[in-house]
Amino acid sequence: TWNMGVVLLLLVMMTAFVGYVLPWGQMSFWGATVITNLLSAFPYVGDVLLQWIWGGFSVDNATLTRFFAFHFLFPFVIAGATILHLLFLHETGSNNPAGLNSDADKISFHPYFSYKDLLGFPVML
């Protein structure tokens, strides 16, 4: 559950980054150049991954097209990851990192929060 939350955070950050590049101004261009060049630090696959994301050997129009596609597709991936995160959360429950016993004031996750999620999801859409 916690790991899925981190994955969701990274997906949202990637969506925001590729959306930042879409206006294609100087700040967007150099932001894309600097951030994507960080991928070249990965051994063996960094340069290949970088050229795949760029669509060539430098940030160009192919990069913009790919970032537009990523910006369109990532919300669907985020929606799927959110559903998976909620399924994990409903299965395992919420953790208490302090290890304190808080059963006295506890509301059971199912059915209260399950119904709350079922009603809130259509509102979100």
GROMACS .gro file of C-alpha atoms in nm:
model
  125
    1THR     CA    1   0.000   0.000   0.000
    2TRP     CA    2   0.273   0.244   0.096
    3ASN     CA    3   0.478   0.150  -0.210
    4MET     CA    4   0.180   0.214  -0.436
    5GLY     CA    5   0.150   0.559  -0.279
    6VAL     CA    6   0.510   0.631  -0.374
    7VAL     CA    7   0.445   0.504  -0.728
    8LEU     CA    8   0.143   0.735  -0.748
    9LEU     CA    9   0.354   1.029  -0.633
   10LEU     CA   10   0.617   0.959  -0.899
   11LEU     CA   11   0.353   0.920  -1.171
   12VAL     CA   12   0.192   1.252  -1.079
   13MET     CA   13   0.533   1.421  -1.080
   14MET     CA   14   0.613   1.275  -1.424
   15THR     CA   15   0.277   1.393  -1.556
   16ALA     CA   16   0.343   1.743  -1.425
   17PHE     CA   17   0.692   1.746  -1.578
   18VAL     CA   18   0.583   1.640  -1.926
   19GLY     CA   19   0.301   1.894  -1.905
   20TYR     CA   20   0.555   2.162  -1.813
   21VAL     CA   21   0.743   2.093  -2.137
   22LEU     CA   22   0.437   2.125  -2.363
   23PRO     CA   23   0.439   2.508  -2.406
   24TRP     CA   24   0.781   2.458  -2.573
   25GLY     CA   25   0.939   2.783  -2.462
   26GLN     CA   26   1.301   2.834  -2.360
   27MET     CA   27   1.234   2.731  -2.000
   28SER     CA   28   1.047   2.420  -2.116
   29PHE     CA   29   1.318   2.325  -2.364
   30TRP     CA   30   1.603   2.356  -2.117
   31GLY     CA   31   1.400   2.195  -1.841
   32ALA     CA   32   1.342   1.895  -2.067
   33THR     CA   33   1.708   1.888  -2.168
   34VAL     CA   34   1.844   1.899  -1.813
   35ILE     CA   35   1.596   1.659  -1.652
   36THR     CA   36   1.605   1.400  -1.929
   37ASN     CA   37   1.986   1.411  -1.933
   38LEU     CA   38   1.973   1.275  -1.578
   39LEU     CA   39   1.866   0.943  -1.732
   40SER     CA   40   2.208   0.910  -1.896
   41ALA     CA   41   2.351   0.841  -1.548
   42PHE     CA   42   2.197   0.490  -1.551
   43PRO     CA   43   2.466   0.239  -1.647
   44TYR     CA   44   2.432   0.048  -1.975
   45VAL     CA   45   2.075   0.158  -2.059
   46GLY     CA   46   2.092   0.531  -1.985
   47ASP     CA   47   2.193   0.650  -2.331
   48VAL     CA   48   1.952   0.418  -2.510
   49LEU     CA   49   1.667   0.525  -2.279
   50LEU     CA   50   1.757   0.889  -2.333
   51GLN     CA   51   1.756   0.855  -2.713
   52TRP     CA   52   1.424   0.670  -2.698
   53ILE     CA   53   1.262   0.946  -2.491
   54TRP     CA   54   1.413   1.220  -2.710
   55GLY     CA   55   1.325   1.042  -3.034
   56GLY     CA   56   1.674   1.121  -3.163
   57PHE     CA   57   2.004   1.256  -3.038
   58SER     CA   58   1.875   1.582  -2.890
   59VAL     CA   59   1.558   1.743  -2.758
   60ASP     CA   60   1.355   1.821  -3.070
   61ASN     CA   61   1.000   1.812  -3.210
   62ALA     CA   62   0.991   1.433  -3.168
   63THR     CA   63   1.048   1.487  -2.796
   64LEU     CA   64   0.754   1.725  -2.780
   65THR     CA   65   0.530   1.472  -2.955
   66ARG     CA   66   0.636   1.197  -2.715
   67PHE     CA   67   0.582   1.420  -2.412
   68PHE     CA   68   0.236   1.510  -2.538
   69ALA     CA   69   0.154   1.138  -2.569
   70PHE     CA   70   0.292   1.072  -2.219
   71HIS     CA   71   0.092   1.365  -2.080
   72PHE     CA   72  -0.224   1.214  -2.232
   73LEU     CA   73  -0.157   0.855  -2.122
   74PHE     CA   74  -0.023   0.905  -1.768
   75PRO     CA   75  -0.361   1.005  -1.617
   76PHE     CA   76  -0.503   0.668  -1.724
   77VAL     CA   77  -0.207   0.493  -1.562
   78ILE     CA   78  -0.260   0.708  -1.252
   79ALA     CA   79  -0.629   0.611  -1.241
   80GLY     CA   80  -0.537   0.242  -1.261
   81ALA     CA   81  -0.269   0.279  -0.995
   82THR     CA   82  -0.516   0.466  -0.772
   83ILE     CA   83  -0.767   0.182  -0.801
   84LEU     CA   84  -0.493  -0.069  -0.723
   85HIS     CA   85  -0.380   0.145  -0.428
   86LEU     CA   86  -0.736   0.156  -0.292
   87LEU     CA   87  -0.773  -0.221  -0.334
   88PHE     CA   88  -0.451  -0.276  -0.140
   89LEU     CA   89  -0.565  -0.028   0.123
   90HIS     CA   90  -0.903  -0.200   0.161
   91GLU     CA   91  -0.731  -0.538   0.185
   92THR     CA   92  -0.461  -0.455   0.439
   93GLY     CA   93  -0.603  -0.149   0.613
   94SER     CA   94  -0.413   0.158   0.713
   95ASN     CA   95  -0.089   0.117   0.908
   96ASN     CA   96  -0.001   0.282   1.232
   97PRO     CA   97   0.370   0.372   1.212
   98ALA     CA   98   0.392   0.460   1.583
   99GLY     CA   99   0.274   0.111   1.682
  100LEU     CA  100   0.019   0.247   1.927
  101ASN     CA  101  -0.303   0.059   1.992
  102SER     CA  102  -0.590   0.276   1.870
  103ASP     CA  103  -0.871   0.020   1.854
  104ALA     CA  104  -1.096   0.221   2.088
  105ASP     CA  105  -1.174   0.500   1.841
  106LYS     CA  106  -1.153   0.289   1.528
  107ILE     CA  107  -1.406   0.294   1.245
  108SER     CA  108  -1.391  -0.023   1.039
  109PHE     CA  109  -1.259   0.039   0.692
  110HIS     CA  110  -1.524  -0.173   0.528
  111PRO     CA  111  -1.813  -0.089   0.480
  112TYR     CA  112  -1.784   0.278   0.585
  113PHE     CA  113  -1.486   0.388   0.374
  114SER     CA  114  -1.568   0.144   0.093
  115TYR     CA  115  -1.904   0.309   0.040
  116LYS     CA  116  -1.749   0.651   0.083
  117ASP     CA  117  -1.500   0.569  -0.197
  118LEU     CA  118  -1.776   0.428  -0.418
  119LEU     CA  119  -1.974   0.750  -0.383
  120GLY     CA  120  -1.673   0.979  -0.412
  121PHE     CA  121  -1.529   0.819  -0.725
  122PRO     CA  122  -1.816   0.921  -0.959
  123VAL     CA  123  -1.805   1.271  -0.812
  124MET     CA  124  -1.434   1.286  -0.899
  125LEU     CA  125  -1.503   1.178  -1.257
   0.00000   0.00000   0.00000
